[in-house]
XYZ file of N, CA and C in Angstrom:
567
model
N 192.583 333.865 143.380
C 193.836 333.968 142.650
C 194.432 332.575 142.518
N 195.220 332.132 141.408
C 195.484 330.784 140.929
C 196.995 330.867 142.021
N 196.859 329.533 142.509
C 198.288 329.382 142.924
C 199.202 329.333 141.792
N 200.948 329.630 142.165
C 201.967 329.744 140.962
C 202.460 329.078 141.079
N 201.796 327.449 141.942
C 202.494 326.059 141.329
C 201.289 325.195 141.729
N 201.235 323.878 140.880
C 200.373 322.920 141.104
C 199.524 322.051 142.259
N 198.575 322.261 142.922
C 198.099 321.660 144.234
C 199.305 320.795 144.683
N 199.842 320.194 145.650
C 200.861 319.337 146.203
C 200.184 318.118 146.381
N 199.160 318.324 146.689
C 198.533 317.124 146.983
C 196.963 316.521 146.337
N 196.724 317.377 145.424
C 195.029 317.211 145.134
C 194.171 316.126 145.908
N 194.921 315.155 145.699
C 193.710 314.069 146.087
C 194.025 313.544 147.643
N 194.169 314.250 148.169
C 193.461 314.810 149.423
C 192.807 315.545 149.812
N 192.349 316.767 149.053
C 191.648 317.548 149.563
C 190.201 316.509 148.402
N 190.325 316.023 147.520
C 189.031 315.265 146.920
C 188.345 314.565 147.926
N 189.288 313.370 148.081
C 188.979 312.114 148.935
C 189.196 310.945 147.603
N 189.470 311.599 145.930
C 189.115 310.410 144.912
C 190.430 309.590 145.058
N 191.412 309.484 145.910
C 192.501 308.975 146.163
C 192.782 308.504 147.432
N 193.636 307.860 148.006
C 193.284 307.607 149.511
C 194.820 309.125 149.591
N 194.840 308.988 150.865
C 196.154 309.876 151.472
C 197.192 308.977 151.324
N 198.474 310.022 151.417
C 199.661 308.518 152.077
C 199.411 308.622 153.295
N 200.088 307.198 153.217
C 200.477 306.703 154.218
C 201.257 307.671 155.110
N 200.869 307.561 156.690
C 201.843 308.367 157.641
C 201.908 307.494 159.008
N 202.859 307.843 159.106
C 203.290 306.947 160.669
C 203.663 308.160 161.744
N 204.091 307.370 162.743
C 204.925 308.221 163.903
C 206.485 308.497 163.371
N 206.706 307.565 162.076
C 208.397 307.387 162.127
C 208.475 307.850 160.804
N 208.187 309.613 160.775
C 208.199 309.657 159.271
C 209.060 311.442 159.097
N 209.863 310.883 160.016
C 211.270 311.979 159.654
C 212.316 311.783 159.109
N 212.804 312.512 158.299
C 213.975 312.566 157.699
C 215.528 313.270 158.000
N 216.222 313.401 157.762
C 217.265 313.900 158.059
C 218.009 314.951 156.626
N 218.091 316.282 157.708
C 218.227 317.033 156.347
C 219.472 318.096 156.642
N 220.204 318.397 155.711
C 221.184 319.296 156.114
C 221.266 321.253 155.793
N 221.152 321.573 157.343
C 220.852 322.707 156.911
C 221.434 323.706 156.271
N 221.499 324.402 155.462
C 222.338 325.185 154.628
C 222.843 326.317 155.251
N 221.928 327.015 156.648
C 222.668 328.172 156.843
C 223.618 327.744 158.195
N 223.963 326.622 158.470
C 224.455 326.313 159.395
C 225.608 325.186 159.176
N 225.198 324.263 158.144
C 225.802 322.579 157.979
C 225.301 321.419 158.513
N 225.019 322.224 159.543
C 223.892 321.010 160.619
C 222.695 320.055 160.612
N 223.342 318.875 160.828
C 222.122 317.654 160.034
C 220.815 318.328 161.164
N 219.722 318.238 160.894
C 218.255 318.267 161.606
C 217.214 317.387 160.771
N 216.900 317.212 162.219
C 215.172 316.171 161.635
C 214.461 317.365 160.914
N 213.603 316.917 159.775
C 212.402 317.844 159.354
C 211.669 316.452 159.475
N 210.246 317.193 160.334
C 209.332 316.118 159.895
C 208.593 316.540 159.259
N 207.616 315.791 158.267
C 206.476 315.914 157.351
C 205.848 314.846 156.571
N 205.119 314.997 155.906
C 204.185 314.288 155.550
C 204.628 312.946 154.511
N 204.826 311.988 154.833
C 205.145 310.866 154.033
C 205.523 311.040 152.346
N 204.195 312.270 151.733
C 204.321 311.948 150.205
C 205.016 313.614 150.471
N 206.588 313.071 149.796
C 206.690 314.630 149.562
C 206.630 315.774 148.421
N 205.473 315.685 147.991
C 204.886 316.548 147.266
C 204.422 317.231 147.992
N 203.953 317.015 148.870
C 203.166 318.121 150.151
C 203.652 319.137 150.957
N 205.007 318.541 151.173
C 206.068 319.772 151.798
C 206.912 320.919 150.882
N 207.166 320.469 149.946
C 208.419 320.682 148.485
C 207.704 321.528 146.966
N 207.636 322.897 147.909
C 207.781 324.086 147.217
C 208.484 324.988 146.492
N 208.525 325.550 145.449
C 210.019 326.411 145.067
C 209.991 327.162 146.297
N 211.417 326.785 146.834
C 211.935 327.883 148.100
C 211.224 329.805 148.088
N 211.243 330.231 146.365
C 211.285 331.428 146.364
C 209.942 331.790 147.004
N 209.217 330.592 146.986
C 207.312 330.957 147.308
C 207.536 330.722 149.012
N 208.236 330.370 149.806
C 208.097 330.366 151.220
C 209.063 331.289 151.981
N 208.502 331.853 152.543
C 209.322 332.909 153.474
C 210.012 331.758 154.420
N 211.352 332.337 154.382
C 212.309 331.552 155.397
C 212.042 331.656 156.949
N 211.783 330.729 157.417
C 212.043 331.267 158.872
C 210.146 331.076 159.011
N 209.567 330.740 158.145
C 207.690 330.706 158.234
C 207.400 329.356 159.003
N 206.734 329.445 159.847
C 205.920 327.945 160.471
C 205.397 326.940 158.885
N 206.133 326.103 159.422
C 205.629 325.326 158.302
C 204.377 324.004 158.597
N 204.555 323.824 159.966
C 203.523 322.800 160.340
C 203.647 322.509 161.453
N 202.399 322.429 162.865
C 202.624 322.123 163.863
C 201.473 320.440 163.644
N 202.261 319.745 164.861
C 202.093 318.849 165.059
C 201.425 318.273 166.923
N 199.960 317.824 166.823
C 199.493 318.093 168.433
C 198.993 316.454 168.392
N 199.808 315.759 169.279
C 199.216 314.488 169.693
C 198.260 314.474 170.294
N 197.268 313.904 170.402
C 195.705 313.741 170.698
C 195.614 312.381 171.193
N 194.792 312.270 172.060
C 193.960 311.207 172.827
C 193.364 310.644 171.939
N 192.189 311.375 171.745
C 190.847 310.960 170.590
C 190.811 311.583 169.405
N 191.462 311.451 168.338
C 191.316 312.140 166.887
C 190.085 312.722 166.863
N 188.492 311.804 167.119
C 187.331 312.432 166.749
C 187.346 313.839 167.690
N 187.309 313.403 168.850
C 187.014 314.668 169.475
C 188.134 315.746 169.703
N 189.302 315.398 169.056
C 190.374 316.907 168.218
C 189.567 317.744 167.141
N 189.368 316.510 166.018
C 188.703 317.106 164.921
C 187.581 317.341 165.488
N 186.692 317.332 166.361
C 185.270 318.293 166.512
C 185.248 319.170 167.455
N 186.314 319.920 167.184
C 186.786 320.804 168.426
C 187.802 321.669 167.438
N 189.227 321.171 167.483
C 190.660 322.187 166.793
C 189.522 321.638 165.410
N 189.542 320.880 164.711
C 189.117 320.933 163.407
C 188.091 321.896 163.103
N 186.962 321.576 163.295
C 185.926 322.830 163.389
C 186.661 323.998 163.859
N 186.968 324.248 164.286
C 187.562 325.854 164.781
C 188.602 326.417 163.380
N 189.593 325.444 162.662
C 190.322 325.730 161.942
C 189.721 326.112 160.524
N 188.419 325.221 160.551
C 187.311 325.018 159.134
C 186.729 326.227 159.396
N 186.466 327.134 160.547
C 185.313 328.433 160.682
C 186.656 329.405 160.563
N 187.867 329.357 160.310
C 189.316 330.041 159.824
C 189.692 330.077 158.985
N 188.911 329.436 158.131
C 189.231 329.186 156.154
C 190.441 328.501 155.761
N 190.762 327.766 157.132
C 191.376 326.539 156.682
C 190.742 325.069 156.162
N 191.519 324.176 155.357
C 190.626 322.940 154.443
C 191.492 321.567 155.054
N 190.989 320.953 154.709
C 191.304 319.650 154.869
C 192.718 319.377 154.047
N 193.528 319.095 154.621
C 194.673 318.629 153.865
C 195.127 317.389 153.570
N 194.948 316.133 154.806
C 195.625 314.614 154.452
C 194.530 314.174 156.014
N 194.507 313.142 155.586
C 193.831 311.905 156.203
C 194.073 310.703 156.225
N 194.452 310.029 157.497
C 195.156 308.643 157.770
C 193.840 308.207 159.064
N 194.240 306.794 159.206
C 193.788 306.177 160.221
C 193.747 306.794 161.523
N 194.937 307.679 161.773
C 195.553 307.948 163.217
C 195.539 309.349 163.275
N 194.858 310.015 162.198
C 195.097 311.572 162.242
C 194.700 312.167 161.313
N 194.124 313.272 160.769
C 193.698 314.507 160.154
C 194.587 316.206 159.931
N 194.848 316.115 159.231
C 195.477 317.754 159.347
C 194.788 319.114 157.954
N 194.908 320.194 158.413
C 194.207 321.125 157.636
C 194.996 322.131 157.505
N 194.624 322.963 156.072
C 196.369 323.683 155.799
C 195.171 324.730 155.511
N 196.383 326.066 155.954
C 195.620 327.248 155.526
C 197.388 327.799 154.900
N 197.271 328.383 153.413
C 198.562 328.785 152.883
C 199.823 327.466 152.769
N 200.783 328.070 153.266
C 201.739 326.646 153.198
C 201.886 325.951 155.030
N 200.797 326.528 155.947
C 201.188 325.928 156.785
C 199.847 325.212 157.329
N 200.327 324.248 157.996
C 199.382 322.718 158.341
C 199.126 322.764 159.718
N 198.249 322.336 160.432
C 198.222 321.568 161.547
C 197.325 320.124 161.469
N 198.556 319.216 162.416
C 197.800 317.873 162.526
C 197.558 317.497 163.575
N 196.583 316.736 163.794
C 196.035 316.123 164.966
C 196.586 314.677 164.732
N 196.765 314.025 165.804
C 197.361 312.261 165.813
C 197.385 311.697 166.774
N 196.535 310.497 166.925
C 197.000 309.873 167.868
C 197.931 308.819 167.761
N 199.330 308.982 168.275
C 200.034 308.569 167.900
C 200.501 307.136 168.719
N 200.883 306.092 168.106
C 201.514 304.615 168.763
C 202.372 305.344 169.975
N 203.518 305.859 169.546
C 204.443 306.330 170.711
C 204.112 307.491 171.628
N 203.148 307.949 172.030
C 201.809 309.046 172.755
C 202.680 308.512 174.024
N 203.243 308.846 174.903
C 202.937 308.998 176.176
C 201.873 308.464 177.011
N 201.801 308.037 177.483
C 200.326 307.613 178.569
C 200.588 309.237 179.100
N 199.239 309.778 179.622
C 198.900 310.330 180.299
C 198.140 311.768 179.395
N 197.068 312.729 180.446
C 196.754 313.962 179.662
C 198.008 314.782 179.099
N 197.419 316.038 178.048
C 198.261 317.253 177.635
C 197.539 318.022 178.798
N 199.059 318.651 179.178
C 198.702 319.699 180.403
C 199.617 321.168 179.544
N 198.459 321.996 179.665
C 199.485 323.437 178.886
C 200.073 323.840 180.230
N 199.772 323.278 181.089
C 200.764 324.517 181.762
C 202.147 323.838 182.458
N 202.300 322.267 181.512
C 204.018 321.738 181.599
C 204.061 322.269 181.130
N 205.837 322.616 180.908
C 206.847 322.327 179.725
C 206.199 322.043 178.469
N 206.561 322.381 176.964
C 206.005 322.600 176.240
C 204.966 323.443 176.006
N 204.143 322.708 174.690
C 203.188 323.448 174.051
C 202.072 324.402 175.233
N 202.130 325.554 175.370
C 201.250 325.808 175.794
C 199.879 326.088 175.322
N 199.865 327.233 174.292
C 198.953 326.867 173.157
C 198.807 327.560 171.877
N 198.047 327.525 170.439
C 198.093 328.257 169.753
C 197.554 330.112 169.982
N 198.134 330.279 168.908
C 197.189 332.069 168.593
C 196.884 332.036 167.284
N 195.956 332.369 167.080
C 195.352 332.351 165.726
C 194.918 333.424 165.406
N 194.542 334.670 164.237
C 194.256 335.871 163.962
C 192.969 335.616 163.220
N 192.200 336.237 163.605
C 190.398 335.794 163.752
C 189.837 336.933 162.586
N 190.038 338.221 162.994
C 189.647 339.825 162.235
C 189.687 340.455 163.357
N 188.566 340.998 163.276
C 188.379 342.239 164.477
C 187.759 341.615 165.453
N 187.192 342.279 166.979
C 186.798 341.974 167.830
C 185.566 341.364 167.769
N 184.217 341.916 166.581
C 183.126 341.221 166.437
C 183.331 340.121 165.709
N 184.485 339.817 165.247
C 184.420 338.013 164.991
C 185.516 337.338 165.861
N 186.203 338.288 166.506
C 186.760 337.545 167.861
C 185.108 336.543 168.522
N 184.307 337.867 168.522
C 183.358 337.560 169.462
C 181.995 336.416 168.930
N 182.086 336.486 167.859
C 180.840 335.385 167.069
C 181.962 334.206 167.305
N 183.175 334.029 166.707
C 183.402 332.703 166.685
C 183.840 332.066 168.362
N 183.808 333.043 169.536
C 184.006 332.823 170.891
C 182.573 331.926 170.715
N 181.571 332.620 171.003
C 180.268 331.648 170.400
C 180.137 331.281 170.259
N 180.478 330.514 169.207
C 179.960 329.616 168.584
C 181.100 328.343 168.810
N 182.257 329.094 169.328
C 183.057 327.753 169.961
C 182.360 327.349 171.194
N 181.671 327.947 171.827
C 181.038 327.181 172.959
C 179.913 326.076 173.047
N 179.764 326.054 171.629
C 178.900 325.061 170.760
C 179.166 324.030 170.940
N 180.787 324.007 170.242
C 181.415 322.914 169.920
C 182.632 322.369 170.724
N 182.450 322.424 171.985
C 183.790 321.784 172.874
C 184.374 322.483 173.685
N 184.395 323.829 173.286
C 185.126 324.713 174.030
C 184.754 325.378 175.001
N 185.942 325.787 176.027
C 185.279 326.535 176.731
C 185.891 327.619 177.214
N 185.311 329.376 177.764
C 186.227 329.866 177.836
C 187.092 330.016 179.249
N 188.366 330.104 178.916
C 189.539 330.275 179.769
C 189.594 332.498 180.406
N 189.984 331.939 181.438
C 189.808 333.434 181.746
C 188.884 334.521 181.728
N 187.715 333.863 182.366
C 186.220 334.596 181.850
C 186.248 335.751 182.450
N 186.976 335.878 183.808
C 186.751 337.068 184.397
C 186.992 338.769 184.155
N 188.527 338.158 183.216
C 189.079 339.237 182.438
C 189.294 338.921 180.960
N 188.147 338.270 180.395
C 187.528 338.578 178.830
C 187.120 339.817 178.543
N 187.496 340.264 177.112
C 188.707 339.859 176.079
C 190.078 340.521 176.181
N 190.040 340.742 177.628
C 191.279 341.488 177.651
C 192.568 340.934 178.630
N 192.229 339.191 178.790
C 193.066 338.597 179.853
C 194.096 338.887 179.214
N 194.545 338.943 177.763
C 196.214 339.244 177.262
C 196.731 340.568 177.926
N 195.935 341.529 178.440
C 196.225 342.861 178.782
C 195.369 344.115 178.199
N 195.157 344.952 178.303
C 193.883 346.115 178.334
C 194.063 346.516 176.631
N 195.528 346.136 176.036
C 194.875 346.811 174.989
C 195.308 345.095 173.591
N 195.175 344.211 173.941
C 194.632 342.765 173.372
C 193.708 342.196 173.501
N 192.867 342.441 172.860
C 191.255 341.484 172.499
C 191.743 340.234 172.047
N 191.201 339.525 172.765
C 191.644 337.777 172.145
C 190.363 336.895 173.354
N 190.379 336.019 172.453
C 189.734 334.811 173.680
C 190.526 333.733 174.005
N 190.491 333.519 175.244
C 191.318 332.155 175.044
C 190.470 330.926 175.100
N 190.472 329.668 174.155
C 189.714 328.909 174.800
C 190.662 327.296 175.099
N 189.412 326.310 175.341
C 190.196 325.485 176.293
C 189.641 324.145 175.827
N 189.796 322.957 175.305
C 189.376 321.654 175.173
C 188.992 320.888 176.198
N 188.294 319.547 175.768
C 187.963 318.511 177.075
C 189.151 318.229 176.725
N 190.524 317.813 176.190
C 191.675 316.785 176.064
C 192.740 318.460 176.655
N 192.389 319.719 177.040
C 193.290 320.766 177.527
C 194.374 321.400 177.055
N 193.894 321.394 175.324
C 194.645 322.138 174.395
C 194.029 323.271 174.247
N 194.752 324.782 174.661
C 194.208 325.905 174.066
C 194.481 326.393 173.084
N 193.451 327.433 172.398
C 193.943 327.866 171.020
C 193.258 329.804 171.703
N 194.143 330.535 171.232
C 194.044 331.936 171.855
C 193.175 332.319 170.330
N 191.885 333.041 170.180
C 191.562 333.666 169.175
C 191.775 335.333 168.878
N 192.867 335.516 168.142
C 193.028 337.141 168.585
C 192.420 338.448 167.771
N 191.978 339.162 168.175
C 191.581 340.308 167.309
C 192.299 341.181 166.286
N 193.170 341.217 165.144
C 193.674 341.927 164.591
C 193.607 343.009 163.876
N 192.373 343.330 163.767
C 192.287 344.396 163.110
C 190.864 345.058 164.108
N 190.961 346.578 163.962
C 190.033 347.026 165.237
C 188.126 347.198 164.627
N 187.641 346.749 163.152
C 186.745 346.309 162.239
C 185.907 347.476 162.531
């Protein structure tokens, strides 16, 4: 089905263009309408990429998460591959980071100048980790698989696929850099 407005970004998903430019310092200040209240939005340098007719985005929708990374390569051969076997695509590409959009929402990987020294631990404060909706349990279970291919590993083996509780099929898995992404079963296939 044709989208009912123009790619935002085409030549990023080509490569016949470079990306913009993106930094660590690429927030803006915006005022919110249902409140008055100035807030940061962050996003992507060119804003064609964020700046949709309102009527096409559900209010209140994730619009883009953002996961600082150690090693970009080994994010992208790990969360990237996992997001690419999710029928998500490549969205923008910089020196310091990669991100891939499925619908209007993004995730980026970055290693960023202002990073913190030290590992991501899910079980500080903050991010603990994603959930992602896979299909049913037999592609819960092929792409559990075939993530063990590529980086992952699983979390909670003892009470797989039911560590969420007896009636949630999901996998959880786990990175060498200790970002999880939960794969969940949604439909019973």
């Amino acid at each position: 089905m044709p989208r009912p407005y123009p790619d935002p970004c085409p030549d990023n998903r080509t490569g016949d263009l470079p990306a913009p430019a993106r930094t660590a310092a690429h927030a803006h200040q915006d005022l919110r309408p249902d409140t008055g209240r100035s807030s940061t939005v962050i996003g992507p340098a060119d804003p064609r990429a964020s700046h949709h007719p309102e009527a096409l985005v559900t209010r209140g929708a994730l619009h883009h998460v953002e996961l600082w990374v150690p090693d970009v390569t080994r994010a992208e051969a790990t969360i990237g591959w996992l997001l690419l076997e999710l029928g998500w695509t490549e969205f923008q590409r910089w020196p310091a980071g990669v991100s891939w959009r499925l619908g209007e929402t993004y995730v980026v990987v970055e290693r960023s100048p202002a990073m913190a020294v030290g590992p991501h631990e899910r079980t500080r404060p903050g991010l603990n980790h994603l959930a992602l909706h896979v299909g049913g349990p037999d592609a819960v279970d092929a792409l559990t698989s075939a993530a063990l291919e590529h980086g992952w590993t699983l979390l909670f083996a003892d009470r797989h696929p039911h560590a969420g509780g007896p009636d949630h099929y999901a996998a959880y898995l786990d990175n060498e850099d200790g970002f999880e992404i939960e794969l969940v079963a949604t439909t019973s296939e």
